[in-house]
GROMACS .gro file of C-alpha atoms in nm:
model
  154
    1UNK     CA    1   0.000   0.000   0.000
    2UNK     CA    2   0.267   0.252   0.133
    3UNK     CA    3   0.431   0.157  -0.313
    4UNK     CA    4   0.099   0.310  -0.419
    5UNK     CA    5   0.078   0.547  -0.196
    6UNK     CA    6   0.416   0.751  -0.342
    7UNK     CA    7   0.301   0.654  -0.707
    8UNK     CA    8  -0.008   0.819  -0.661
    9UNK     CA    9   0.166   1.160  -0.497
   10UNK     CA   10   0.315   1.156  -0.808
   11UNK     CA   11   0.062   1.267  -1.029
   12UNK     CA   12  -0.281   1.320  -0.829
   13UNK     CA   13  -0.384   1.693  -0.733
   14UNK     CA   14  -0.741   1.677  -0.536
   15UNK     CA   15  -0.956   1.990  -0.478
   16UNK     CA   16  -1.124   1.969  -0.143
   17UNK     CA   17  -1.356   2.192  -0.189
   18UNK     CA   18  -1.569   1.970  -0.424
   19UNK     CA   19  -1.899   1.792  -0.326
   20UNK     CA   20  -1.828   1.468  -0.246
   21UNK     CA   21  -2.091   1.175  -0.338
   22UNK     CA   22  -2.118   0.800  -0.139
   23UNK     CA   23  -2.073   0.575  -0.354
   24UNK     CA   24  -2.197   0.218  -0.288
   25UNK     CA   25  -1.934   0.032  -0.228
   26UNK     CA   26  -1.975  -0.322  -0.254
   27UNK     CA   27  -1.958  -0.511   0.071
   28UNK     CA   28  -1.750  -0.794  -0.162
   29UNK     CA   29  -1.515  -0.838  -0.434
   30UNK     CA   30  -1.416  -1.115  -0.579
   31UNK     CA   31  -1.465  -1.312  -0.288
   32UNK     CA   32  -1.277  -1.052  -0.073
   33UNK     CA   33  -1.438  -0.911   0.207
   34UNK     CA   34  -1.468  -0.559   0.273
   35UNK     CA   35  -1.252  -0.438   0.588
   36UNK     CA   36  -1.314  -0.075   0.574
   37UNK     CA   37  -1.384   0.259   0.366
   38UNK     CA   38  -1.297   0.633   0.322
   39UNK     CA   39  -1.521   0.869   0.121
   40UNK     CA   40  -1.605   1.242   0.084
   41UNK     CA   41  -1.375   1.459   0.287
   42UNK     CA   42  -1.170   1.170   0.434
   43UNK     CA   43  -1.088   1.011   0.158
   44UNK     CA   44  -0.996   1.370  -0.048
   45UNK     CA   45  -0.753   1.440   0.240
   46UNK     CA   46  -0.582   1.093   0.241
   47UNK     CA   47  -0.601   1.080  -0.136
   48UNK     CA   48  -0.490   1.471  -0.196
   49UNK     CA   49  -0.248   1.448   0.078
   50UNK     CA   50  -0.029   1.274  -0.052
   51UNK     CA   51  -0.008   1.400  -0.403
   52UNK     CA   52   0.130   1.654  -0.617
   53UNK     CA   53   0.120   1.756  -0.974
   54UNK     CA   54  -0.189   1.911  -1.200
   55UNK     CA   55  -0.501   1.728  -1.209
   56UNK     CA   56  -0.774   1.819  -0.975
   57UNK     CA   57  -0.994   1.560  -0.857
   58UNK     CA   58  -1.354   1.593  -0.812
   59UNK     CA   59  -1.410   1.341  -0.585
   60UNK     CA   60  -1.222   1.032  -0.462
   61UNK     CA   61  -1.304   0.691  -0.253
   62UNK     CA   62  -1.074   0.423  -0.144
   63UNK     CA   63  -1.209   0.071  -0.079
   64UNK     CA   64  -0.945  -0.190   0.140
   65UNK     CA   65  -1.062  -0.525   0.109
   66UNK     CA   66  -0.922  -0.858   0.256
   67UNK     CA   67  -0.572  -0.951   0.258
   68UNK     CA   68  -0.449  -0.619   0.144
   69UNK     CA   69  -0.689  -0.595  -0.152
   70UNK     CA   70  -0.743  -0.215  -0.193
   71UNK     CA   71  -0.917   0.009  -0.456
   72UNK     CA   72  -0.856   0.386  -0.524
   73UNK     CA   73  -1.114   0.570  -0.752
   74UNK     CA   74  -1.074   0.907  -0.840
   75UNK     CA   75  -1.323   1.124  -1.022
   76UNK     CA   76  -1.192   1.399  -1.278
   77UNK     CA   77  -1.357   1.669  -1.425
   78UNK     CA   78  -1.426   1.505  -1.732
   79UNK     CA   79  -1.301   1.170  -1.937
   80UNK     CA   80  -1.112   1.349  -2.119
   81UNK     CA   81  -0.913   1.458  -1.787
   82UNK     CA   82  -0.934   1.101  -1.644
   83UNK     CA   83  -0.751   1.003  -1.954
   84UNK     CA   84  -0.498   1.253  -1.922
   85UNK     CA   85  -0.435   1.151  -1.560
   86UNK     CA   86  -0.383   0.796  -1.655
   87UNK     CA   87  -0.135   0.879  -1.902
   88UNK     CA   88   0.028   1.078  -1.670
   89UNK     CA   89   0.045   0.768  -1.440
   90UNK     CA   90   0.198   0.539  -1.699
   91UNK     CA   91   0.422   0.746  -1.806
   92UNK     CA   92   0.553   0.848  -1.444
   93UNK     CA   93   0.583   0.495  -1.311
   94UNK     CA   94   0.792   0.444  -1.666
   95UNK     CA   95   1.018   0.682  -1.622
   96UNK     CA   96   1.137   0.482  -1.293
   97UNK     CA   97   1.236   0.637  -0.959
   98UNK     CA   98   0.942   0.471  -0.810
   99UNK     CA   99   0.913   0.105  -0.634
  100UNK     CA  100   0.689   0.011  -0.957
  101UNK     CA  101   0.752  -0.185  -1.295
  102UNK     CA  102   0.735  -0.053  -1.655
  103UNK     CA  103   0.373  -0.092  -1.677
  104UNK     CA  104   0.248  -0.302  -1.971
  105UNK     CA  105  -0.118  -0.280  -2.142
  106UNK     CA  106  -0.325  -0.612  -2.054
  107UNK     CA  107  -0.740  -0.670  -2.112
  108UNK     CA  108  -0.885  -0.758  -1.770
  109UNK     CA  109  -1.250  -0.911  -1.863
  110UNK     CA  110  -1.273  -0.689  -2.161
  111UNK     CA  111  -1.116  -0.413  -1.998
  112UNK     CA  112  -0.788  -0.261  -2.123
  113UNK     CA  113  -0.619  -0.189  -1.792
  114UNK     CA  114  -0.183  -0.092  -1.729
  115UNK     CA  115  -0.034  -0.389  -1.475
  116UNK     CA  116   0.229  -0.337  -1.284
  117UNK     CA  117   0.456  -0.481  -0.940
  118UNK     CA  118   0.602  -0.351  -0.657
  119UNK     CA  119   0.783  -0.662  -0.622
  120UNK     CA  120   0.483  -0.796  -0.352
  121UNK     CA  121   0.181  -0.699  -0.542
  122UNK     CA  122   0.042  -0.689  -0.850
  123UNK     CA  123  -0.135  -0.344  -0.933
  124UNK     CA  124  -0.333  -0.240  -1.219
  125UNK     CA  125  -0.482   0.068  -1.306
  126UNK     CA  126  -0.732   0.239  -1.591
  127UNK     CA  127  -0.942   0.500  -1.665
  128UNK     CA  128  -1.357   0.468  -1.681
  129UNK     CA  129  -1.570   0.802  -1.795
  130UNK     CA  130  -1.446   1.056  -1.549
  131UNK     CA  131  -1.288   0.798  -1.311
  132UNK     CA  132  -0.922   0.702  -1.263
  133UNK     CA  133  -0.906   0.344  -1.087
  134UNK     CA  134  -0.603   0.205  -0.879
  135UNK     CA  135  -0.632  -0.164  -0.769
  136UNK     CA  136  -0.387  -0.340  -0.568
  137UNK     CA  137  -0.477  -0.732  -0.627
  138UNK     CA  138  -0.426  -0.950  -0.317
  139UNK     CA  139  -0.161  -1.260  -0.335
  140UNK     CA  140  -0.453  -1.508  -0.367
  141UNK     CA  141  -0.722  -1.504  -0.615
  142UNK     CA  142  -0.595  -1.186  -0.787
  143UNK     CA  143  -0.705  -1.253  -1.098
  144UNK     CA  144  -1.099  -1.264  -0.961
  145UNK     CA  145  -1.072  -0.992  -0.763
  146UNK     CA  146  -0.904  -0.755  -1.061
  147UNK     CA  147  -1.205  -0.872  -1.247
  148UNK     CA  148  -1.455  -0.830  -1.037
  149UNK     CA  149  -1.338  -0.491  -0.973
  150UNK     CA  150  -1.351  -0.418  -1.331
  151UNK     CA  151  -1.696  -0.545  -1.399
  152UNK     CA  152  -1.817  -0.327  -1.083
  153UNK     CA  153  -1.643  -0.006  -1.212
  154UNK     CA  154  -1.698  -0.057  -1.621
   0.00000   0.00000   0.00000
């Protein structure tokens, strides 16, 4: 978590003073229960935080599931902007100087989606309409939970 964490205060800018919705976030994943939640305020200060750079979020959530299963969603302004921001990601995390991989493009249940390692994890990340999504996939059953995530957040 701390790996995405400094990848994320990389590129993510949030603006607190937006309106905040609650999402429904779904008490499963993949077979992963859900352990806990931060949305509205809370999550814009963890989220915006720890980041730094020139896209202004909206609106952000983060979801931590079992064994270390975690989602970040962050809503830009528009897709076009959520786009942008994801971009920015992959081409920050390729540059190096953080804990992650080169990320490399992979379809998750129809999804195209960046994957990447911090040597522990896998993470993968993509862009949706006006939302940026971060997952970190736990060491067992991954693969269901990435999709799962996906088919939630399409």
């Amino acid at each position: 978590l701390a790996g995405v964490l400094v990848l994320v205060a990389i590129v993510w800018v949030i603006g607190l003073g937006g309106s905040p919705s609650s999402p429904q976030i779904p008490k499963e994943l993949g077979g992963m229960a859900l352990v806990r939640t931060e949305t509205g305020p809370d999550a814009m200060a963890e989220v915006g935080g720890m980041h730094a750079g020139t896209f202004s979020l909206q609106d952000a959530w983060i979801a931590v599931y079992e064994q270390g299963a975690t989602v970040w969603v962050g809503e830009a302004k528009s897709a076009a902007e959520a786009e942008q921001l994801l971009q920015a990601m992959v081409s920050a995390i390729g540059r190096g100087g953080s804990p992650f991989s080169s990320p490399n493009q992979t379809v998750v249940s129809g999804k195209f989606m960046f994957a990447t390692t911090d040597g522990k994890q896998q993470h993968f990340f993509y862009s949706t309409g006006k939302r940026v999504v971060w997952i970190v996939a736990p060491s067992q059953d991954g693969v269901r939970f990435v999709q799962a995530v996906a088919a939630f957040l399409r």
